[in-house]
PDB file of C-alpha atoms in Angstrom:
ATOM      1  CA  UNK A   1      94.450  27.853 112.444  1.00  0.00           C
ATOM      2  CA  UNK A   2      94.852  24.864 112.690  1.00  0.00           C
ATOM      3  CA  UNK A   3      96.308  22.360 110.852  1.00  0.00           C
ATOM      4  CA  UNK A   4      93.137  20.743 109.938  1.00  0.00           C
ATOM      5  CA  UNK A   5      91.589  24.223 108.750  1.00  0.00           C
ATOM      6  CA  UNK A   6      94.704  24.767 107.017  1.00  0.00           C
ATOM      7  CA  UNK A   7      94.803  21.677 105.234  1.00  0.00           C
ATOM      8  CA  UNK A   8      90.537  21.677 104.172  1.00  0.00           C
ATOM      9  CA  UNK A   9      91.420  25.052 103.176  1.00  0.00           C
ATOM     10  CA  UNK A  10      94.045  24.165 100.427  1.00  0.00           C
ATOM     11  CA  UNK A  11      91.972  21.055  99.145  1.00  0.00           C
ATOM     12  CA  UNK A  12      88.735  22.950  98.798  1.00  0.00           C
ATOM     13  CA  UNK A  13      90.692  26.013  97.482  1.00  0.00           C
ATOM     14  CA  UNK A  14      93.076  24.011  95.120  1.00  0.00           C
ATOM     15  CA  UNK A  15      89.547  21.756  93.892  1.00  0.00           C
ATOM     16  CA  UNK A  16      87.889  24.827  93.349  1.00  0.00           C
ATOM     17  CA  UNK A  17      91.219  26.474  91.190  1.00  0.00           C
ATOM     18  CA  UNK A  18      90.845  23.594  88.857  1.00  0.00           C
ATOM     19  CA  UNK A  19      87.230  23.706  89.232  1.00  0.00           C
ATOM     20  CA  UNK A  20      87.296  27.237  87.868  1.00  0.00           C
ATOM     21  CA  UNK A  21      90.096  26.637  84.991  1.00  0.00           C
ATOM     22  CA  UNK A  22      87.718  24.278  83.710  1.00  0.00           C
ATOM     23  CA  UNK A  23      84.473  25.972  83.859  1.00  0.00           C
ATOM     24  CA  UNK A  24      86.081  29.112  82.125  1.00  0.00           C
ATOM     25  CA  UNK A  25      87.522  26.710  79.588  1.00  0.00           C
ATOM     26  CA  UNK A  26      83.792  25.732  78.904  1.00  0.00           C
ATOM     27  CA  UNK A  27      82.597  29.320  78.998  1.00  0.00           C
ATOM     28  CA  UNK A  28      85.112  30.657  76.746  1.00  0.00           C
ATOM     29  CA  UNK A  29      84.753  27.492  73.805  1.00  0.00           C
ATOM     30  CA  UNK A  30      80.763  28.210  74.258  1.00  0.00           C
ATOM     31  CA  UNK A  31      81.152  31.597  73.270  1.00  0.00           C
ATOM     32  CA  UNK A  32      83.385  31.171  70.836  1.00  0.00           C
ATOM     33  CA  UNK A  33      81.363  28.696  69.096  1.00  0.00           C
ATOM     34  CA  UNK A  34      78.232  30.846  69.495  1.00  0.00           C
ATOM     35  CA  UNK A  35      80.051  33.788  68.331  1.00  0.00           C
ATOM     36  CA  UNK A  36      81.768  32.066  65.353  1.00  0.00           C
ATOM     37  CA  UNK A  37      78.990  29.716  64.461  1.00  0.00           C
ATOM     38  CA  UNK A  38      81.080  27.292  64.816  1.00  0.00           C
ATOM     39  CA  UNK A  39      78.149  25.200  65.634  1.00  0.00           C
ATOM     40  CA  UNK A  40      76.677  25.696  62.531  1.00  0.00           C
ATOM     41  CA  UNK A  41      77.568  22.269  60.754  1.00  0.00           C
ATOM     42  CA  UNK A  42      76.762  20.515  63.719  1.00  0.00           C
ATOM     43  CA  UNK A  43      72.932  22.312  63.849  1.00  0.00           C
ATOM     44  CA  UNK A  44      72.842  21.855  59.881  1.00  0.00           C
ATOM     45  CA  UNK A  45      73.301  17.931  60.659  1.00  0.00           C
ATOM     46  CA  UNK A  46      71.086  17.518  63.332  1.00  0.00           C
ATOM     47  CA  UNK A  47      68.098  20.132  61.060  1.00  0.00           C
ATOM     48  CA  UNK A  48      65.129  17.968  59.969  1.00  0.00           C
ATOM     49  CA  UNK A  49      62.333  18.966  58.451  1.00  0.00           C
ATOM     50  CA  UNK A  50      59.543  19.134  61.194  1.00  0.00           C
ATOM     51  CA  UNK A  51      59.831  22.803  62.333  1.00  0.00           C
ATOM     52  CA  UNK A  52      58.738  21.472  65.971  1.00  0.00           C
ATOM     53  CA  UNK A  53      61.566  19.712  66.472  1.00  0.00           C
ATOM     54  CA  UNK A  54      63.699  19.975  69.530  1.00  0.00           C
ATOM     55  CA  UNK A  55      66.987  19.063  67.749  1.00  0.00           C
ATOM     56  CA  UNK A  56      66.675  21.356  65.263  1.00  0.00           C
ATOM     57  CA  UNK A  57      68.912  23.917  66.685  1.00  0.00           C
ATOM     58  CA  UNK A  58      70.617  21.261  68.727  1.00  0.00           C
ATOM     59  CA  UNK A  59      74.138  23.028  67.263  1.00  0.00           C
ATOM     60  CA  UNK A  60      73.227  26.910  69.378  1.00  0.00           C
ATOM     61  CA  UNK A  61      72.120  24.907  72.051  1.00  0.00           C
ATOM     62  CA  UNK A  62      75.428  22.964  72.906  1.00  0.00           C
ATOM     63  CA  UNK A  63      76.592  25.835  72.310  1.00  0.00           C
ATOM     64  CA  UNK A  64      74.492  28.096  74.456  1.00  0.00           C
ATOM     65  CA  UNK A  65      74.734  24.773  77.007  1.00  0.00           C
ATOM     66  CA  UNK A  66      78.338  24.974  77.193  1.00  0.00           C
ATOM     67  CA  UNK A  67      78.256  28.994  78.153  1.00  0.00           C
ATOM     68  CA  UNK A  68      75.705  28.002  80.674  1.00  0.00           C
ATOM     69  CA  UNK A  69      77.725  25.357  82.217  1.00  0.00           C
ATOM     70  CA  UNK A  70      80.787  27.065  82.374  1.00  0.00           C
ATOM     71  CA  UNK A  71      79.273  29.931  83.957  1.00  0.00           C
ATOM     72  CA  UNK A  72      77.504  27.773  86.886  1.00  0.00           C
ATOM     73  CA  UNK A  73      80.955  26.126  87.505  1.00  0.00           C
ATOM     74  CA  UNK A  74      82.502  29.820  87.462  1.00  0.00           C
ATOM     75  CA  UNK A  75      80.555  30.818  90.132  1.00  0.00           C
ATOM     76  CA  UNK A  76      80.343  28.080  92.196  1.00  0.00           C
ATOM     77  CA  UNK A  77      84.399  27.444  91.959  1.00  0.00           C
ATOM     78  CA  UNK A  78      84.630  31.203  93.041  1.00  0.00           C
ATOM     79  CA  UNK A  79      82.009  30.690  95.950  1.00  0.00           C
ATOM     80  CA  UNK A  80      84.153  28.055  97.635  1.00  0.00           C
ATOM     81  CA  UNK A  81      87.303  30.002  96.887  1.00  0.00           C
ATOM     82  CA  UNK A  82      86.543  33.071  98.742  1.00  0.00           C
ATOM     83  CA  UNK A  83      84.693  30.973 101.047  1.00  0.00           C
ATOM     84  CA  UNK A  84      87.258  29.074 102.020  1.00  0.00           C
ATOM     85  CA  UNK A  85      89.946  31.655 101.847  1.00  0.00           C
ATOM     86  CA  UNK A  86      88.675  34.558 104.121  1.00  0.00           C
ATOM     87  CA  UNK A  87      86.096  31.586 105.924  1.00  0.00           C
ATOM     88  CA  UNK A  88      83.075  33.434 104.993  1.00  0.00           C
ATOM     89  CA  UNK A  89      80.707  31.229 106.995  1.00  0.00           C
ATOM     90  CA  UNK A  90      77.684  31.954 105.149  1.00  0.00           C
ATOM     91  CA  UNK A  91      79.641  31.323 100.887  1.00  0.00           C
ATOM     92  CA  UNK A  92      80.941  27.990 102.881  1.00  0.00           C
ATOM     93  CA  UNK A  93      77.049  26.929 104.207  1.00  0.00           C
ATOM     94  CA  UNK A  94      75.765  27.863 100.344  1.00  0.00           C
ATOM     95  CA  UNK A  95      78.904  26.400  98.319  1.00  0.00           C
ATOM     96  CA  UNK A  96      78.251  22.552 100.522  1.00  0.00           C
ATOM     97  CA  UNK A  97      74.482  23.280 100.073  1.00  0.00           C
ATOM     98  CA  UNK A  98      74.855  23.589  96.063  1.00  0.00           C
ATOM     99  CA  UNK A  99      77.407  20.895  96.081  1.00  0.00           C
ATOM    100  CA  UNK A 100      75.702  18.586  97.662  1.00  0.00           C
ATOM    101  CA  UNK A 101      72.536  19.377  94.967  1.00  0.00           C
ATOM    102  CA  UNK A 102      74.805  19.050  91.786  1.00  0.00           C
ATOM    103  CA  UNK A 103      75.676  15.262  93.546  1.00  0.00           C
ATOM    104  CA  UNK A 104      72.092  14.516  94.402  1.00  0.00           C
ATOM    105  CA  UNK A 105      71.453  15.482  90.808  1.00  0.00           C
ATOM    106  CA  UNK A 106      74.199  13.800  89.916  1.00  0.00           C
ATOM    107  CA  UNK A 107      73.123  10.429  91.196  1.00  0.00           C
ATOM    108  CA  UNK A 108      69.178  11.527  90.042  1.00  0.00           C
ATOM    109  CA  UNK A 109      70.526  11.133  86.228  1.00  0.00           C
ATOM    110  CA  UNK A 110      72.488   7.789  86.465  1.00  0.00           C
ATOM    111  CA  UNK A 111      69.580   6.484  88.035  1.00  0.00           C
ATOM    112  CA  UNK A 112      67.330   7.774  84.914  1.00  0.00           C
ATOM    113  CA  UNK A 113      69.751   6.858  82.466  1.00  0.00           C
ATOM    114  CA  UNK A 114      69.776   3.591  83.706  1.00  0.00           C
ATOM    115  CA  UNK A 115      66.564   2.992  83.512  1.00  0.00           C
ATOM    116  CA  UNK A 116      65.566   4.508  80.421  1.00  0.00           C
ATOM    117  CA  UNK A 117      67.936   3.854  78.524  1.00  0.00           C
ATOM    118  CA  UNK A 118      65.661   1.774  75.936  1.00  0.00           C
ATOM    119  CA  UNK A 119      63.766   4.679  75.742  1.00  0.00           C
ATOM    120  CA  UNK A 120      66.404   7.355  75.213  1.00  0.00           C
ATOM    121  CA  UNK A 121      68.106   5.144  72.380  1.00  0.00           C
ATOM    122  CA  UNK A 122      65.078   4.909  70.415  1.00  0.00           C
ATOM    123  CA  UNK A 123      64.081   8.497  70.850  1.00  0.00           C
ATOM    124  CA  UNK A 124      67.358   9.257  69.089  1.00  0.00           C
ATOM    125  CA  UNK A 125      66.988   6.446  66.622  1.00  0.00           C
ATOM    126  CA  UNK A 126      64.027   8.058  65.115  1.00  0.00           C
ATOM    127  CA  UNK A 127      65.391  11.680  65.191  1.00  0.00           C
ATOM    128  CA  UNK A 128      68.533  10.492  63.097  1.00  0.00           C
ATOM    129  CA  UNK A 129      66.433   8.537  60.892  1.00  0.00           C
ATOM    130  CA  UNK A 130      64.574  11.594  59.674  1.00  0.00           C
ATOM    131  CA  UNK A 131      68.313  13.538  58.882  1.00  0.00           C
ATOM    132  CA  UNK A 132      68.865  10.617  56.641  1.00  0.00           C
ATOM    133  CA  UNK A 133      65.986  11.487  54.344  1.00  0.00           C
ATOM    134  CA  UNK A 134      68.194  14.447  53.106  1.00  0.00           C
ATOM    135  CA  UNK A 135      71.346  11.797  52.662  1.00  0.00           C
ATOM    136  CA  UNK A 136      73.364  11.993  49.520  1.00  0.00           C
ATOM    137  CA  UNK A 137      75.779   9.711  48.750  1.00  0.00           C
ATOM    138  CA  UNK A 138      78.427  12.020  47.284  1.00  0.00           C
ATOM    139  CA  UNK A 139      78.656  14.220  50.554  1.00  0.00           C
ATOM    140  CA  UNK A 140      78.585  17.143  48.582  1.00  0.00           C
ATOM    141  CA  UNK A 141      76.184  18.258  51.887  1.00  0.00           C
ATOM    142  CA  UNK A 142      77.290  19.254  55.174  1.00  0.00           C
ATOM    143  CA  UNK A 143      74.053  16.999  56.674  1.00  0.00           C
ATOM    144  CA  UNK A 144      75.533  14.482  54.143  1.00  0.00           C
ATOM    145  CA  UNK A 145      79.464  14.754  54.502  1.00  0.00           C
ATOM    146  CA  UNK A 146      79.015  14.973  57.875  1.00  0.00           C
ATOM    147  CA  UNK A 147      77.134  11.054  57.869  1.00  0.00           C
ATOM    148  CA  UNK A 148      79.660  10.302  55.975  1.00  0.00           C
ATOM    149  CA  UNK A 149      82.193  10.820  58.580  1.00  0.00           C
ATOM    150  CA  UNK A 150      80.635   9.262  60.867  1.00  0.00           C
ATOM    151  CA  UNK A 151      80.159   6.036  58.438  1.00  0.00           C
ATOM    152  CA  UNK A 152      84.348   5.695  57.709  1.00  0.00           C
ATOM    153  CA  UNK A 153      85.699   6.352  61.132  1.00  0.00           C
ATOM    154  CA  UNK A 154      82.877   4.413  62.911  1.00  0.00           C
ATOM    155  CA  UNK A 155      82.541   1.184  60.338  1.00  0.00           C
ATOM    156  CA  UNK A 156      79.278   1.782  60.592  1.00  0.00           C
ATOM    157  CA  UNK A 157      75.913   2.853  58.139  1.00  0.00           C
ATOM    158  CA  UNK A 158      72.745   4.739  58.703  1.00  0.00           C
ATOM    159  CA  UNK A 159      71.468   4.519  62.021  1.00  0.00           C
ATOM    160  CA  UNK A 160      70.559   1.502  62.336  1.00  0.00           C
ATOM    161  CA  UNK A 161      72.199  -0.267  60.025  1.00  0.00           C
ATOM    162  CA  UNK A 162      72.434  -0.168  56.123  1.00  0.00           C
ATOM    163  CA  UNK A 163      69.239  -1.394  55.776  1.00  0.00           C
ATOM    164  CA  UNK A 164      67.620   1.934  57.181  1.00  0.00           C
ATOM    165  CA  UNK A 165      68.625   3.540  53.107  1.00  0.00           C
ATOM    166  CA  UNK A 166      65.753   0.884  51.269  1.00  0.00           C
ATOM    167  CA  UNK A 167      63.310   3.611  51.304  1.00  0.00           C
ATOM    168  CA  UNK A 168      65.975   6.527  50.409  1.00  0.00           C
ATOM    169  CA  UNK A 169      67.367   4.831  46.610  1.00  0.00           C
ATOM    170  CA  UNK A 170      65.590   6.829  44.668  1.00  0.00           C
ATOM    171  CA  UNK A 171      66.732  10.269  46.811  1.00  0.00           C
ATOM    172  CA  UNK A 172      70.039   9.266  48.081  1.00  0.00           C
ATOM    173  CA  UNK A 173      71.441   7.735  44.367  1.00  0.00           C
ATOM    174  CA  UNK A 174      74.996  10.332  43.312  1.00  0.00           C
ATOM    175  CA  UNK A 175      74.284  11.593  39.575  1.00  0.00           C
ATOM    176  CA  UNK A 176      77.632   9.865  38.822  1.00  0.00           C
ATOM    177  CA  UNK A 177      76.200   6.490  39.819  1.00  0.00           C
ATOM    178  CA  UNK A 178      75.474   4.004  36.781  1.00  0.00           C
ATOM    179  CA  UNK A 179      72.250   2.914  35.152  1.00  0.00           C
ATOM    180  CA  UNK A 180      72.987  -0.677  36.369  1.00  0.00           C
ATOM    181  CA  UNK A 181      73.579   0.399  39.979  1.00  0.00           C
ATOM    182  CA  UNK A 182      70.184   1.571  40.884  1.00  0.00           C
ATOM    183  CA  UNK A 183      67.255  -0.473  41.976  1.00  0.00           C
ATOM    184  CA  UNK A 184      65.749  -1.865  44.927  1.00  0.00           C
ATOM    185  CA  UNK A 185      68.311  -4.586  45.217  1.00  0.00           C
ATOM    186  CA  UNK A 186      71.203  -1.615  45.212  1.00  0.00           C
ATOM    187  CA  UNK A 187      70.297   0.300  48.602  1.00  0.00           C
ATOM    188  CA  UNK A 188      73.715   0.720  50.527  1.00  0.00           C
ATOM    189  CA  UNK A 189      75.885   4.001  49.696  1.00  0.00           C
ATOM    190  CA  UNK A 190      79.327   3.942  48.480  1.00  0.00           C
ATOM    191  CA  UNK A 191      80.293   5.947  51.346  1.00  0.00           C
ATOM    192  CA  UNK A 192      78.812   2.833  53.083  1.00  0.00           C
ATOM    193  CA  UNK A 193      81.653   0.676  51.413  1.00  0.00           C
ATOM    194  CA  UNK A 194      84.654  -0.427  53.400  1.00  0.00           C
ATOM    195  CA  UNK A 195      87.140  -0.332  50.370  1.00  0.00           C
ATOM    196  CA  UNK A 196      85.886   3.083  49.687  1.00  0.00           C
ATOM    197  CA  UNK A 197      87.212   6.486  51.252  1.00  0.00           C
ATOM    198  CA  UNK A 198      85.066   9.408  49.883  1.00  0.00           C
ATOM    199  CA  UNK A 199      87.588  11.375  51.572  1.00  0.00           C
ATOM    200  CA  UNK A 200      90.244  10.907  49.236  1.00  0.00           C
ATOM    201  CA  UNK A 201      88.039  12.167  46.282  1.00  0.00           C
ATOM    202  CA  UNK A 202      86.441  15.421  45.284  1.00  0.00           C
ATOM    203  CA  UNK A 203      83.638  13.838  43.577  1.00  0.00           C
ATOM    204  CA  UNK A 204      82.239  10.036  42.406  1.00  0.00           C
ATOM    205  CA  UNK A 205      82.622   8.989  39.507  1.00  0.00           C
ATOM    206  CA  UNK A 206      80.900   5.714  37.359  1.00  0.00           C
ATOM    207  CA  UNK A 207      84.555   4.086  38.181  1.00  0.00           C
ATOM    208  CA  UNK A 208      83.643   4.201  41.748  1.00  0.00           C
ATOM    209  CA  UNK A 209      80.437   2.149  41.349  1.00  0.00           C
ATOM    210  CA  UNK A 210      82.234  -0.179  39.014  1.00  0.00           C
ATOM    211  CA  UNK A 211      85.384  -0.536  41.073  1.00  0.00           C
ATOM    212  CA  UNK A 212      82.629  -1.220  44.809  1.00  0.00           C
ATOM    213  CA  UNK A 213      80.151  -2.961  42.494  1.00  0.00           C
ATOM    214  CA  UNK A 214      80.058  -5.527  45.352  1.00  0.00           C
ATOM    215  CA  UNK A 215      79.144  -3.827  48.175  1.00  0.00           C
ATOM    216  CA  UNK A 216      76.138  -1.928  46.712  1.00  0.00           C
ATOM    217  CA  UNK A 217      73.801  -4.954  47.718  1.00  0.00           C
ATOM    218  CA  UNK A 218      73.588  -6.581  51.128  1.00  0.00           C
ATOM    219  CA  UNK A 219      73.990  -7.809  52.828  1.00  0.00           C
ATOM    220  CA  UNK A 220      78.294  -8.117  52.055  1.00  0.00           C
ATOM    221  CA  UNK A 221      81.081  -8.549  53.454  1.00  0.00           C
ATOM    222  CA  UNK A 222      82.326  -5.430  52.033  1.00  0.00           C
ATOM    223  CA  UNK A 223      79.503  -3.137  53.080  1.00  0.00           C
ATOM    224  CA  UNK A 224      79.409  -1.410  56.118  1.00  0.00           C
ATOM    225  CA  UNK A 225      76.384  -2.962  57.796  1.00  0.00           C
ATOM    226  CA  UNK A 226      75.754  -2.185  61.804  1.00  0.00           C
ATOM    227  CA  UNK A 227      74.210   0.681  62.776  1.00  0.00           C
ATOM    228  CA  UNK A 228      76.116   4.015  63.840  1.00  0.00           C
ATOM    229  CA  UNK A 229      74.119   4.441  67.282  1.00  0.00           C
ATOM    230  CA  UNK A 230      75.368   0.945  68.248  1.00  0.00           C
ATOM    231  CA  UNK A 231      78.365   1.786  66.991  1.00  0.00           C
ATOM    232  CA  UNK A 232      79.102   4.388  68.784  1.00  0.00           C
ATOM    233  CA  UNK A 233      77.706   3.714  71.947  1.00  0.00           C
ATOM    234  CA  UNK A 234      80.225   0.527  71.637  1.00  0.00           C
ATOM    235  CA  UNK A 235      82.884   3.082  70.879  1.00  0.00           C
ATOM    236  CA  UNK A 236      81.927   4.075  74.566  1.00  0.00           C
ATOM    237  CA  UNK A 237      81.590   1.133  76.194  1.00  0.00           C
ATOM    238  CA  UNK A 238      85.041   0.090  75.171  1.00  0.00           C
ATOM    239  CA  UNK A 239      86.126   2.711  77.152  1.00  0.00           C
ATOM    240  CA  UNK A 240      83.296   2.148  80.232  1.00  0.00           C
ATOM    241  CA  UNK A 241      85.950   1.941  83.047  1.00  0.00           C
ATOM    242  CA  UNK A 242      87.579   5.283  82.481  1.00  0.00           C
ATOM    243  CA  UNK A 243      84.177   6.865  82.663  1.00  0.00           C
ATOM    244  CA  UNK A 244      83.568   4.596  85.718  1.00  0.00           C
ATOM    245  CA  UNK A 245      86.701   5.513  86.579  1.00  0.00           C
ATOM    246  CA  UNK A 246      86.336   9.071  86.484  1.00  0.00           C
ATOM    247  CA  UNK A 247      82.866   9.306  87.996  1.00  0.00           C
ATOM    248  CA  UNK A 248      83.688   7.851  91.530  1.00  0.00           C
ATOM    249  CA  UNK A 249      86.699  10.170  91.063  1.00  0.00           C
ATOM    250  CA  UNK A 250      84.030  12.663  90.614  1.00  0.00           C
ATOM    251  CA  UNK A 251      81.885  11.711  93.108  1.00  0.00           C
ATOM    252  CA  UNK A 252      84.428  11.096  96.265  1.00  0.00           C
ATOM    253  CA  UNK A 253      85.406  14.981  95.566  1.00  0.00           C
ATOM    254  CA  UNK A 254      82.283  16.015  96.153  1.00  0.00           C
ATOM    255  CA  UNK A 255      82.023  14.242  98.699  1.00  0.00           C
ATOM    256  CA  UNK A 256      85.408  15.597  99.916  1.00  0.00           C
ATOM    257  CA  UNK A 257      84.620  19.387  99.804  1.00  0.00           C
ATOM    258  CA  UNK A 258      81.321  19.163 101.198  1.00  0.00           C
ATOM    259  CA  UNK A 259      82.908  17.737 104.292  1.00  0.00           C
ATOM    260  CA  UNK A 260      85.979  20.337 104.491  1.00  0.00           C
ATOM    261  CA  UNK A 261      83.623  22.988 104.013  1.00  0.00           C
ATOM    262  CA  UNK A 262      81.175  22.267 106.340  1.00  0.00           C
ATOM    263  CA  UNK A 263      84.376  21.312 108.677  1.00  0.00           C
ATOM    264  CA  UNK A 264      85.391  25.153 107.794  1.00  0.00           C
ATOM    265  CA  UNK A 265      82.048  26.376 108.436  1.00  0.00           C
ATOM    266  CA  UNK A 266      81.795  24.684 111.829  1.00  0.00           C
ATOM    267  CA  UNK A 267      85.021  26.408 112.750  1.00  0.00           C
ATOM    268  CA  UNK A 268      84.494  29.779 112.125  1.00  0.00           C
ATOM    269  CA  UNK A 269      85.509  32.024 114.820  1.00  0.00           C
TER     270      UNK A 269
END
C-alpha cells in the first residue's frame, strides 16, 4: 500500500468517525426528545388554531427530523469507514456519489434561501403572528411563557414590533392590570418593558403596572419596539462570519472526502 493510499484512508476514516459521532448524537437526541416528550413545549408554542397548519406539530417534526438526519449521517459515515478500511469498491463509489448529492443539495439550498429569503421571512411572520392571538402577559401558559422569554432574551416585542398587539389588547391583558391601563393606547404587554423581569415574578400585581406605566404605551424608550424575527436574524448575522467559516470548512471537507474516496477506489487491487 502506497503512502498516498494510507494517508487517504486515514483522512476518510477520521472524518467519517467524527461525522459518525455527530450523527449518533443527533439520533440519540431526537429519540430522547421524541420519546420523552421534551419537544411538547415547542410544539405548543408553534401550535395555532388552524388544524391544517404545517407548523402545528413543529416540535414533533423537529424531533423526528433529528432522528432521520442522525440515521442518514450514521449510515453514510459507516459506509465511508468500511469502504476506506476494507477497500470495498462498491461502498467507496456509493459513498462518493452520496456525498456529491449532499454537496449539490447544500448548494441548491443556499441559492434558494438567498433568492427566496424575503418569501421565507414573510411566511414565518404570518405563521408566528397567529400564535400571538392567545398570548397572555401574565405568562401562565407555555405559549405565552415561550414568547415572554423570547421578548426578554432578544429585547424585542411581537413578531414585527409591539404594534402587533394593537389588535389583541382585549385578550392579552392580565387580570391584575388596573383599569386605567386598559384601552387602545395601552397596547404594550408589560413583558415588553425593558425594566420589568417577568421571570423574577411568580405573579403580577397592580403595582407592577404602576411602576412600568410609562412603558405601556408606545412609542417610548422603556418598551422593546423591535420585532423578534428581525432581532433573531440580527443576532444570527452578528455571528455570520462564524457560520460562513463553518460552511466553507464543511464544503472543503466534503470535496476532500469525495476526492479521497474515488482515489482509493481507483487504487483498488
